Coordinates of N, CA, C and O in Angstrom, one line a residue:
T1 N -22.4 0.5 30.5 CA -21.2 -0.3 30.3 C -21.2 -1.4 31.4 O -21.9 -1.4 32.3
K2 N -20.4 -2.3 31.1 CA -20.3 -3.5 31.9 C -19.9 -3.2 33.4 O -20.2 -4.1 34.3
E3 N -19.2 -2.1 33.5 CA -18.7 -1.9 34.9 C -20.0 -1.6 35.9 O -19.9 -1.9 37.1
K4 N -21.0 -1.1 35.3 CA -22.2 -0.7 36.1 C -22.9 -2.0 36.6 O -23.7 -1.9 37.6
I5 N -22.7 -3.1 36.0 CA -23.5 -4.3 36.3 C -22.7 -5.4 37.0 O -23.0 -6.5 37.2
M6 N -21.4 -5.0 37.3 CA -20.5 -6.0 38.0 C -21.0 -6.4 39.4 O -20.8 -7.4 39.9
Q7 N -21.6 -5.4 40.1 CA -22.1 -5.8 41.4 C -21.0 -6.3 42.4 O -21.3 -7.3 43.0
D8 N -20.0 -5.9 42.1 CA -18.7 -6.4 42.7 C -17.9 -5.2 43.0 O -18.2 -4.0 42.7
D9 N -16.7 -5.4 43.5 CA -15.8 -4.3 43.7 C -15.1 -3.9 42.4 O -14.1 -4.6 42.1
V10 N -15.7 -3.0 41.7 CA -15.2 -2.8 40.4 C -13.8 -2.1 40.4 O -13.1 -2.2 39.4
S11 N -13.4 -1.6 41.6 CA -12.0 -1.0 41.6 C -11.0 -2.0 41.4 O -9.9 -1.7 40.9
K12 N -11.3 -3.3 41.6 CA -10.2 -4.4 41.4 C -10.0 -4.6 39.9 O -9.0 -5.4 39.5
Y13 N -10.9 -4.1 39.0 CA -10.7 -4.4 37.6 C -10.1 -3.2 36.8 O -9.7 -3.3 35.7
Q14 N -9.9 -2.0 37.5 CA -9.3 -1.0 36.8 C -8.3 -0.2 37.8 O -8.6 -0.3 38.9
E15 N -7.5 0.4 37.2 CA -6.6 1.3 38.0 C -7.1 2.7 38.2 O -6.6 3.4 39.2
F16 N -8.2 3.0 37.7 CA -8.7 4.3 37.9 C -9.7 4.4 39.1 O -10.5 3.3 39.3
P17 N -9.8 5.4 39.9 CA -10.7 5.4 41.0 C -12.1 5.5 40.4 O -12.4 6.1 39.4
L18 N -13.1 5.2 41.3 CA -14.4 5.4 40.9 C -14.9 6.9 41.2 O -14.4 7.5 42.1
R19 N -15.8 7.4 40.3 CA -16.3 8.7 40.6 C -17.6 8.7 41.3 O -18.1 9.7 41.7
V20 N -18.1 7.4 41.5 CA -19.3 7.2 42.2 C -19.0 6.1 43.2 O -18.1 5.3 42.7
T21 N -19.7 5.9 44.2 CA -19.4 4.8 45.2 C -20.0 3.5 44.6 O -20.8 3.5 43.7
Q22 N -19.4 2.3 45.1 CA -19.9 1.1 44.7 C -21.3 0.9 45.0 O -22.2 0.4 44.3
Q23 N -21.7 1.5 46.1 CA -23.1 1.3 46.6 C -23.9 2.1 45.7 O -25.1 1.7 45.4
K24 N -23.5 3.2 45.2 CA -24.4 3.9 44.2 C -24.6 3.2 42.9 O -25.6 3.0 42.3
L25 N -23.4 2.6 42.5 CA -23.5 1.7 41.3 C -24.6 0.6 41.5 O -25.4 0.3 40.6
N26 N -24.5 0.0 42.6 CA -25.4 -1.1 42.9 C -26.9 -0.7 43.0 O -27.8 -1.3 42.5
E27 N -27.1 0.5 43.6 CA -28.5 1.1 43.7 C -29.1 1.3 42.4 O -30.2 1.0 42.0
V28 N -28.2 1.9 41.4 CA -28.7 2.1 40.0 C -29.1 0.8 39.4 O -30.1 0.7 38.6
V29 N -28.1 -0.1 39.5 CA -28.5 -1.4 38.7 C -29.8 -2.1 39.3 O -30.7 -2.6 38.6
E30 N -29.9 -2.1 40.7 CA -31.0 -2.7 41.3 C -32.4 -2.0 41.0 O -33.4 -2.6 40.8
S31 N -32.3 -0.6 40.9 CA -33.5 0.2 40.7 C -33.9 0.3 39.2 O -35.1 0.3 38.9
H32 N -33.0 0.1 38.2 CA -33.3 0.1 36.8 C -33.2 -1.1 36.1 O -33.6 -1.3 35.0
G33 N -32.4 -2.1 36.7 CA -32.3 -3.4 36.0 C -31.2 -3.3 34.9 O -30.6 -2.2 34.7
V34 N -31.0 -4.4 34.3 CA -30.0 -4.5 33.2 C -30.6 -5.1 32.0 O -31.3 -6.1 32.1
R35 N -30.5 -4.4 30.9 CA -31.1 -4.9 29.7 C -30.1 -5.0 28.4 O -30.3 -4.3 27.4
C36 N -29.0 -5.6 28.8 CA -27.9 -5.7 27.8 C -28.2 -6.8 26.8 O -28.6 -7.9 27.1
T37 N -28.1 -6.5 25.4 CA -28.5 -7.4 24.4 C -27.2 -7.8 23.6 O -27.2 -8.5 22.6
H38 N -26.1 -7.2 23.9 CA -24.8 -7.5 23.2 C -24.0 -8.5 23.8 O -23.5 -8.4 25.0
F39 N -23.9 -9.7 23.1 CA -23.2 -10.9 23.6 C -21.8 -10.6 24.1 O -21.3 -11.0 25.2
D40 N -21.0 -9.9 23.3 CA -19.7 -9.6 23.7 C -19.6 -8.7 25.0 O -18.5 -8.8 25.7
A41 N -20.4 -7.9 25.2 CA -20.5 -7.1 26.5 C -21.0 -8.1 27.6 O -20.3 -8.2 28.8
Y42 N -22.0 -8.8 27.4 CA -22.6 -9.7 28.5 C -21.6 -10.8 28.9 O -21.6 -11.1 30.1
R43 N -20.8 -11.3 28.1 CA -19.9 -12.3 28.4 C -18.9 -11.9 29.5 O -18.2 -12.7 30.1
F44 N -18.7 -10.6 29.7 CA -17.8 -10.1 30.7 C -18.4 -9.7 32.0 O -17.8 -9.3 32.8
F45 N -19.7 -9.9 32.1 CA -20.4 -9.7 33.4 C -19.9 -10.7 34.4 O -19.5 -11.8 34.0
T46 N -19.7 -10.3 35.6 CA -19.3 -11.2 36.6 C -20.6 -12.3 36.9 O -21.7 -12.0 36.5
L47 N -20.3 -13.2 37.5 CA -21.3 -14.3 37.8 C -22.5 -13.7 38.5 O -23.6 -14.1 38.2
P48 N -22.1 -13.0 39.5 CA -23.4 -12.5 40.4 C -24.2 -11.6 39.5 O -25.3 -11.3 39.8
A49 N -23.5 -10.8 38.5 CA -24.3 -9.8 37.7 C -25.1 -10.5 36.5 O -26.2 -9.9 36.1
K50 N -24.8 -11.7 36.1 CA -25.5 -12.2 34.9 C -26.9 -12.4 35.1 O -27.8 -12.1 34.3
P51 N -27.4 -12.8 36.4 CA -28.9 -13.2 36.5 C -29.6 -11.8 36.6 O -30.8 -11.8 36.4
L52 N -28.9 -10.7 36.7 CA -29.5 -9.3 36.7 C -30.0 -8.9 35.4 O -30.8 -8.0 35.3
N53 N -29.4 -9.5 34.3 CA -29.7 -9.1 33.0 C -31.1 -9.6 32.6 O -31.3 -10.9 32.8
K54 N -31.9 -8.8 31.9 CA -33.2 -9.2 31.4 C -33.1 -10.4 30.4 O -33.8 -11.3 30.3
Y55 N -32.0 -10.3 29.5 CA -31.9 -11.4 28.6 C -30.8 -12.4 29.0 O -29.6 -12.2 29.1
Q56 N -31.2 -13.6 29.3 CA -30.5 -14.6 30.0 C -29.9 -15.6 28.9 O -29.0 -16.3 29.2
D57 N -30.4 -15.7 27.7 CA -29.9 -16.6 26.9 C -29.1 -16.1 25.7 O -28.9 -16.7 24.6
L58 N -28.4 -15.0 25.9 CA -27.5 -14.6 25.0 C -26.4 -15.5 24.7 O -25.7 -16.1 25.6
S59 N -26.0 -15.7 23.4 CA -25.0 -16.5 23.0 C -24.4 -16.0 21.7 O -25.1 -15.3 21.0
R60 N -23.3 -16.6 21.2 CA -22.8 -16.2 19.9 C -23.8 -16.8 18.7 O -24.0 -16.1 17.8
E61 N -24.4 -17.9 19.0 CA -25.2 -18.6 18.1 C -26.5 -17.8 17.9 O -27.1 -17.8 16.8
N62 N -27.1 -17.1 18.9 CA -28.3 -16.3 18.7 C -28.1 -14.8 18.8 O -29.1 -14.1 19.0
Q63 N -26.9 -14.4 18.6 CA -26.6 -13.0 18.7 C -27.5 -12.3 17.7 O -27.8 -11.2 18.0
Y64 N -27.6 -12.7 16.5 CA -28.4 -12.0 15.6 C -29.9 -11.8 15.9 O -30.5 -10.8 15.4
K65 N -30.4 -12.5 16.9 CA -31.8 -12.3 17.4 C -32.0 -10.9 18.3 O -32.8 -10.3 18.4
Y66 N -30.8 -10.7 19.0 CA -30.8 -9.6 20.1 C -30.1 -8.4 19.6 O -30.3 -7.3 20.2
E67 N -29.1 -8.5 18.7 CA -28.3 -7.3 18.3 C -29.2 -6.1 17.9 O -30.2 -6.3 17.1
Q68 N -28.9 -5.0 18.5 CA -29.6 -3.7 18.3 C -28.7 -2.7 17.5 O -27.7 -2.5 17.9
G69 N -29.3 -2.0 16.5 CA -28.5 -1.0 15.7 C -28.0 0.1 16.6 O -27.0 0.8 16.3
A70 N -28.8 0.4 17.7 CA -28.4 1.6 18.4 C -27.2 1.1 19.6 O -26.8 2.0 20.3
C71 N -27.0 0.0 19.7 CA -26.1 -0.5 20.8 C -24.6 0.0 20.4 O -24.2 -0.3 19.4
I72 N -24.1 0.6 21.3 CA -22.8 1.3 21.1 C -21.7 0.1 20.7 O -20.8 0.2 19.9
H73 N -21.8 -1.0 21.6 CA -20.8 -2.1 21.3 C -21.1 -2.7 19.8 O -20.2 -3.1 19.2
A74 N -22.4 -2.8 19.4 CA -22.7 -3.4 18.1 C -22.1 -2.4 17.0 O -21.5 -2.9 15.9
N75 N -22.1 -1.2 17.3 CA -21.5 -0.1 16.3 C -20.0 -0.3 16.2 O -19.4 -0.1 15.1
M76 N -19.4 -0.5 17.5 CA -17.9 -0.7 17.4 C -17.7 -1.9 16.6 O -16.6 -2.0 16.0
D77 N -18.5 -2.8 16.7 CA -18.2 -4.1 16.1 C -18.2 -4.0 14.6 O -17.7 -5.0 13.7
L78 N -18.6 -2.9 14.0 CA -18.6 -2.7 12.5 C -17.2 -2.9 12.0 O -17.0 -3.3 10.9
V79 N -16.2 -2.4 12.8 CA -14.8 -2.5 12.5 C -14.5 -4.0 12.2 O -13.9 -4.3 11.1
K80 N -14.9 -4.8 13.2 CA -14.5 -6.3 13.0 C -15.2 -6.9 11.7 O -14.4 -7.4 10.9
W81 N -16.4 -6.6 11.5 CA -17.0 -7.1 10.2 C -16.4 -6.5 9.0 O -16.4 -7.3 8.1
A82 N -16.1 -5.3 9.0 CA -15.5 -4.6 7.8 C -14.1 -5.1 7.5 O -13.7 -5.4 6.5
L83 N -13.3 -5.4 8.6 CA -11.9 -5.9 8.4 C -11.8 -7.2 8.0 O -10.8 -7.7 7.4
K84 N -12.8 -8.0 8.3 CA -12.9 -9.4 7.9 C -12.8 -9.5 6.3 O -12.3 -10.6 5.7
I85 N -13.3 -8.6 5.6 CA -13.3 -8.6 4.1 C -12.5 -7.4 3.6 O -12.7 -6.9 2.5
F86 N -11.6 -6.8 4.4 CA -10.9 -5.6 4.1 C -10.3 -5.5 2.6 O -10.5 -4.5 2.0
P87 N -9.7 -6.5 2.1 CA -9.2 -6.2 0.8 C -10.2 -5.9 -0.2 O -10.1 -5.4 -1.3
L88 N -11.5 -6.4 0.1 CA -12.6 -6.2 -0.8 C -13.6 -5.1 -0.4 O -14.7 -5.1 -0.8
I89 N -13.2 -4.3 0.5 CA -14.1 -3.2 1.0 C -13.2 -1.9 0.8 O -12.1 -1.9 1.0
P90 N -14.0 -0.8 0.3 CA -13.2 0.3 0.2 C -12.6 0.9 1.4 O -13.1 1.0 2.5
S91 N -11.3 1.4 1.3 CA -10.6 2.0 2.4 C -11.4 3.2 2.9 O -11.3 3.4 4.2
E92 N -12.0 4.0 2.1 CA -12.8 5.2 2.7 C -13.8 4.7 3.6 O -14.1 5.4 4.6
L93 N -14.5 3.6 3.4 CA -15.5 2.9 4.2 C -14.9 2.5 5.5 O -15.4 2.8 6.6
I94 N -13.7 1.9 5.4 CA -12.9 1.5 6.7 C -12.7 2.7 7.6 O -12.8 2.8 8.8
I95 N -12.2 3.8 6.9 CA -12.0 5.0 7.7 C -13.1 5.6 8.4 O -13.1 5.9 9.6
K96 N -14.2 5.6 7.7 CA -15.6 6.1 8.2 C -16.0 5.3 9.5 O -16.4 5.6 10.5
I97 N -15.8 3.9 9.3 CA -16.2 3.0 10.3 C -15.4 3.1 11.6 O -15.7 3.0 12.7
L98 N -14.0 3.3 11.3 CA -13.0 3.5 12.5 C -13.4 4.8 13.3 O -13.4 4.9 14.4
K99 N -13.7 5.9 12.4 CA -14.1 7.0 13.1 C -15.4 6.9 14.0 O -15.4 7.3 15.1
L100 N -16.4 6.2 13.4 CA -17.5 5.9 14.2 C -17.2 5.0 15.4 O -17.7 5.3 16.5
A101 N -16.3 4.0 15.4 CA -15.9 3.2 16.5 C -15.2 4.0 17.6 O -15.5 3.8 18.7
I102 N -14.4 5.0 17.1 CA -13.8 5.8 18.2 C -14.9 6.7 18.8 O -14.7 6.9 20.0
E103 N -15.7 7.3 18.1 CA -16.8 8.1 18.6 C -17.6 7.3 19.7 O -17.9 7.8 20.8
C104 N -17.9 6.0 19.3 CA -18.7 5.1 20.2 C -17.8 4.9 21.5 O -18.4 4.8 22.6
R105 N -16.6 4.6 21.3 CA -15.7 4.3 22.5 C -15.6 5.4 23.4 O -15.6 5.3 24.6
I106 N -15.6 6.6 22.9 CA -15.5 7.8 23.7 C -16.7 8.0 24.6 O -16.6 8.2 25.8
V107 N -17.8 7.8 23.9 CA -19.2 7.8 24.7 C -19.1 6.6 25.7 O -19.6 6.9 26.8
D108 N -18.7 5.5 25.4 CA -18.6 4.3 26.4 C -17.8 4.7 27.6 O -18.2 4.4 28.7
V109 N -16.6 5.2 27.3 CA -15.7 5.6 28.4 C -16.3 6.8 29.2 O -16.2 6.8 30.4
R110 N -16.9 7.8 28.5 CA -17.5 8.9 29.3 C -18.6 8.5 30.1 O -18.9 9.1 31.3
A111 N -19.3 7.3 29.8 CA -20.5 6.8 30.7 C -20.0 5.8 31.7 O -20.8 5.3 32.5
S112 N -18.7 5.5 31.7 CA -18.1 4.7 32.8 C -18.1 5.3 34.2 O -18.2 6.5 34.3
P113 N -18.0 4.4 35.2 CA -18.2 5.1 36.6 C -16.8 5.4 37.2 O -16.6 5.8 38.2
Y114 N -15.8 5.6 36.2 CA -14.4 5.9 36.7 C -14.2 7.4 36.5 O -14.6 8.1 35.7
E115 N -13.3 7.8 37.5 CA -12.9 9.2 37.6 C -11.7 9.4 36.6 O -10.7 8.9 37.0
L116 N -11.9 10.0 35.5 CA -10.8 10.1 34.5 C -10.2 11.5 34.4 O -9.4 11.7 33.6
K117 N -10.8 12.5 35.1 CA -10.4 13.9 35.0 C -8.9 14.1 35.2 O -8.2 14.7 34.3
E118 N -8.3 13.5 36.2 CA -6.9 13.6 36.5 C -6.1 13.0 35.3 O -5.1 13.5 34.9
F119 N -6.5 11.9 34.8 CA -5.9 11.3 33.6 C -5.8 12.1 32.4 O -4.8 12.3 31.8
Y120 N -7.0 12.8 32.2 CA -7.0 13.7 30.9 C -6.2 15.0 31.2 O -5.8 15.6 30.1
E121 N -6.2 15.4 32.3 CA -5.4 16.6 32.6 C -3.9 16.5 32.7 O -3.2 17.5 32.6
S122 N -3.5 15.3 32.8 CA -2.0 15.0 32.9 C -1.5 15.3 31.6 O -1.8 14.8 30.4
K123 N -0.4 16.2 31.4 CA 0.3 16.6 30.2 C 0.8 15.4 29.5 O 0.7 15.3 28.3
E124 N 1.4 14.5 30.3 CA 2.0 13.2 29.6 C 0.8 12.5 28.9 O 1.1 12.0 27.8
N125 N -0.3 12.3 29.5 CA -1.4 11.6 28.9 C -2.0 12.3 27.7 O -2.3 11.7 26.7
L126 N -2.0 13.7 27.8 CA -2.6 14.4 26.7 C -1.7 14.3 25.5 O -2.3 14.2 24.4
E127 N -0.5 14.2 25.6 CA 0.4 14.0 24.5 C 0.2 12.7 23.9 O 0.4 12.6 22.7
N128 N -0.2 11.7 24.7 CA -0.4 10.4 24.1 C -1.7 10.2 23.5 O -2.0 9.2 22.7
I129 N -2.7 11.1 23.8 CA -4.0 11.0 23.2 C -4.0 11.8 21.9 O -4.0 13.0 21.9
K130 N -4.0 11.0 20.8 CA -4.0 11.6 19.6 C -5.4 11.6 18.9 O -6.0 10.6 18.9
E131 N -6.0 12.6 18.5 CA -7.2 12.7 18.1 C -7.3 12.2 16.5 O -6.4 12.6 15.8
F132 N -8.3 11.4 16.3 CA -8.5 10.9 14.9 C -9.1 12.0 14.2 O -10.0 12.8 14.6
P133 N -8.5 12.3 13.0 CA -9.1 13.3 12.1 C -10.7 13.3 12.1 O -11.4 12.4 11.8
G134 N -11.3 14.5 12.5 CA -12.7 14.6 12.5 C -13.4 14.1 13.7 O -14.7 14.1 13.8
V135 N -12.7 13.6 14.7 CA -13.3 13.1 16.0 C -12.9 14.1 17.1 O -11.6 14.0 17.5
A136 N -13.8 14.7 17.7 CA -13.4 15.5 18.8 C -13.5 14.7 20.1 O -14.5 14.0 20.3
F137 N -12.6 14.9 20.9 CA -12.6 14.2 22.2 C -13.2 15.1 23.4 O -12.7 16.1 23.6
N138 N -14.3 14.7 24.0 CA -14.9 15.3 25.2 C -14.6 14.4 26.3 O -15.2 13.4 26.5
P139 N -13.8 14.9 27.3 CA -13.6 14.0 28.5 C -14.7 14.2 29.6 O -14.6 13.5 30.6
D140 N -15.7 15.0 29.5 CA -16.7 15.2 30.5 C -17.5 13.9 30.6 O -18.0 13.3 29.6
P141 N -17.6 13.6 31.8 CA -18.4 12.2 32.1 C -19.9 12.4 31.8 O -20.4 13.5 31.9
I142 N -20.5 11.3 31.3 CA -21.9 11.2 31.2 C -22.4 10.6 32.5 O -22.2 9.4 32.7
L143 N -23.1 11.2 33.2 CA -23.5 10.7 34.6 C -24.8 9.8 34.5 O -26.0 10.2 34.8
V144 N -24.5 8.6 34.0 CA -25.7 7.7 33.7 C -26.4 7.3 35.1 O -27.6 6.7 34.9
E145 N -25.9 7.5 36.1 CA -26.6 7.2 37.4 C -27.6 8.3 37.7 O -28.4 8.1 38.7
T146 N -27.8 9.4 36.9 CA -28.8 10.3 37.0 C -29.9 10.3 35.9 O -29.5 9.8 34.9
V147 N -31.0 10.8 36.1 CA -31.9 10.9 35.0 C -31.4 11.6 33.9 O -31.4 11.3 32.6
A148 N -30.8 12.8 34.2 CA -30.3 13.7 33.0 C -29.1 13.0 32.3 O -29.0 13.1 31.1
G149 N -28.4 12.3 33.1 CA -27.2 11.6 32.5 C -27.7 10.5 31.6 O -27.2 10.2 30.5
R150 N -28.7 9.7 31.9 CA -29.3 8.7 31.1 C -29.9 9.3 29.8 O -29.8 8.7 28.7
Q151 N -30.5 10.4 30.0 CA -31.0 11.2 28.7 C -30.1 11.5 27.8 O -30.1 11.4 26.6
Q152 N -29.0 12.1 28.4 CA -27.8 12.4 27.6 C -27.1 11.3 26.9 O -26.8 11.3 25.7
Y153 N -27.1 10.2 27.6 CA -26.5 8.9 27.0 C -27.3 8.5 25.9 O -26.8 8.2 24.8
Q154 N -28.6 8.6 26.0 CA -29.6 8.1 24.9 C -29.4 9.0 23.7 O -29.5 8.6 22.6
I155 N -29.3 10.3 24.0 CA -29.1 11.3 22.8 C -27.9 10.9 22.1 O -27.8 10.8 20.8
E156 N -26.7 10.7 22.9 CA -25.4 10.4 22.2 C -25.5 9.1 21.5 O -25.0 8.9 20.4
Q157 N -26.2 8.1 22.1 CA -26.3 6.7 21.4 C -27.2 6.9 20.2 O -26.7 6.3 19.1
N158 N -28.2 7.6 20.2 CA -29.0 7.9 19.0 C -28.3 8.5 17.8 O -28.4 8.2 16.7
K159 N -27.4 9.5 18.2 CA -26.7 10.2 17.2 C -25.6 9.2 16.5 O -25.5 9.2 15.3
L160 N -25.1 8.3 17.4 CA -24.1 7.4 16.8 C -24.9 6.3 15.9 O -24.4 5.8 14.9
W161 N -26.0 5.8 16.4 CA -26.9 5.0 15.6 C -27.2 5.6 14.2 O -27.1 4.9 13.2
E162 N -27.6 6.8 14.2 CA -27.9 7.4 12.9 C -26.6 7.4 12.0 O -26.8 7.3 10.8
K163 N -25.5 7.7 12.6 CA -24.3 7.6 11.7 C -24.0 6.2 11.2 O -23.4 6.1 10.2
A164 N -24.4 5.3 12.1 CA -24.0 3.8 11.7 C -24.9 3.3 10.7 O -24.5 2.4 10.0
I165 N -26.1 3.8 10.5 CA -27.1 3.2 9.6 C -26.5 3.1 8.2 O -26.6 2.0 7.5
P166 N -26.0 4.2 7.5 CA -25.7 4.0 6.2 C -24.2 3.1 6.2 O -24.0 2.5 5.1
L167 N -23.5 3.3 7.2 CA -22.3 2.4 7.2 C -22.5 1.0 7.3 O -21.9 0.1 6.6
R168 N -23.6 0.6 8.1 CA -23.9 -0.8 8.2 C -24.4 -1.3 6.8 O -24.2 -2.3 6.3
K169 N -25.2 -0.4 6.2 CA -25.8 -0.7 4.9 C -24.6 -1.0 3.9 O -24.7 -1.9 3.1
D170 N -23.6 -0.1 3.9 CA -22.5 -0.1 3.0 C -21.7 -1.5 3.2 O -21.2 -2.1 2.2
V171 N -21.5 -1.8 4.5 CA -20.8 -3.1 4.8 C -21.5 -4.3 4.3 O -21.0 -5.2 3.7
L172 N -22.9 -4.3 4.6 CA -23.7 -5.4 4.1 C -23.7 -5.5 2.6 O -23.6 -6.5 2.1
N173 N -23.7 -4.3 1.9 CA -23.7 -4.4 0.4 C -22.4 -5.0 -0.1 O -22.3 -5.8 -1.0
C174 N -21.2 -4.7 0.7 CA -19.9 -5.3 0.3 C -20.0 -6.8 0.5 O -19.5 -7.5 -0.4
Y175 N -20.5 -7.2 1.6 CA -20.6 -8.7 1.9 C -21.5 -9.3 0.9 O -21.2 -10.3 0.2
E176 N -22.7 -8.7 0.4 CA -23.5 -9.2 -0.6 C -22.9 -9.3 -1.9 O -23.0 -10.4 -2.7
E177 N -22.1 -8.3 -2.3 CA -21.3 -8.3 -3.6 C -20.3 -9.4 -3.5 O -20.2 -10.1 -4.5
L178 N -19.6 -9.6 -2.5 CA -18.6 -10.6 -2.3 C -19.2 -12.0 -2.5 O -18.8 -12.8 -3.3
I179 N -20.4 -12.3 -1.8 CA -21.0 -13.5 -2.0 C -21.5 -13.8 -3.3 O -21.4 -14.9 -3.9
S180 N -22.2 -12.8 -3.9 CA -22.7 -12.9 -5.2 C -21.5 -13.2 -6.2 O -21.7 -14.1 -7.0
N181 N -20.5 -12.5 -6.2 CA -19.4 -12.8 -7.1 C -18.7 -14.1 -6.8 O -18.3 -14.8 -7.8
A182 N -18.7 -14.6 -5.6 CA -18.1 -15.9 -5.3 C -19.0 -17.0 -5.9 O -18.4 -17.9 -6.6
F183 N -20.2 -16.9 -5.9 CA -21.1 -17.9 -6.5 C -21.1 -17.8 -8.0 O -21.1 -18.8 -8.8
V184 N -21.0 -16.7 -8.6 CA -20.9 -16.5 -10.1 C -19.6 -17.1 -10.5 O -19.6 -17.8 -11.5
N185 N -18.5 -16.9 -9.8 CA -17.2 -17.4 -10.2 C -17.3 -19.0 -10.0 O -16.7 -19.6 -10.9
Q186 N -17.9 -19.4 -9.0 CA -18.1 -20.8 -8.7 C -18.8 -21.5 -9.9 O -18.5 -22.5 -10.4
K187 N -19.9 -20.8 -10.3 CA -20.7 -21.3 -11.4 C -20.0 -21.4 -12.7 O -20.0 -22.3 -13.5
M188 N -19.2 -20.3 -12.9 CA -18.4 -20.2 -14.1 C -17.3 -21.2 -14.2 O -17.1 -21.9 -15.2
N189 N -16.7 -21.5 -13.0 CA -15.7 -22.5 -12.9 C -16.4 -23.9 -13.1 O -15.7 -24.8 -13.8
S190 N -17.4 -24.2 -12.6 CA -18.1 -25.5 -12.8 C -18.5 -25.7 -14.3 O -18.4 -26.8 -14.8
N191 N -18.9 -24.7 -15.0 CA -19.3 -24.8 -16.4 C -18.0 -25.0 -17.2 O -18.1 -25.6 -18.3
N192 N -16.9 -24.4 -16.8 CA -15.6 -24.7 -17.6 C -15.2 -26.1 -17.4 O -14.4 -26.6 -18.3
N193 N -15.5 -26.7 -16.3 CA -15.1 -28.1 -16.1 C -15.9 -29.2 -16.8 O -15.6 -30.3 -16.8
T194 N -17.0 -28.7 -17.4 CA -17.8 -29.7 -18.2 C -17.6 -29.8 -19.6 O -16.9 -29.0 -20.1

């Protein structure tokens, strides 16, 4: 997550305390590097953190070159792409994509460097956290600063990627159908005008 590459006092960006020290965050970044390929995550890096990323030329214009199917943020973006054509996309598909996005966000939050245990144990907060049907919430952190945590994150990321593959294909098919029908209608209208 972007918090790990801020190389700055991350506590000023969040109200939650860190579960690891800022020094430990910096050590992890310096020893493993940063290989973020998702433009919308990268654009939130702090200025000192941007040069640490392996991919320096990320932009909206070349996003298609770098986007990876296993990227948690790219899979959350399926919601955005599906909603852009929502009236022309099945509601059942929207629900599946929302479920995936929630699952992705849960993994993203679990891998963050923040101590959220107290937040989740608060009765008031538990009442506000409503589970989406079919999505189980696991508040246990994924300790990505450890070898075992990085392996666990990769397993979770791969599971989400596998769930996203058919959804991504379905969204793409909806876009292709929309474009195909738009050009057919355009051709029919131009023939009627002659």
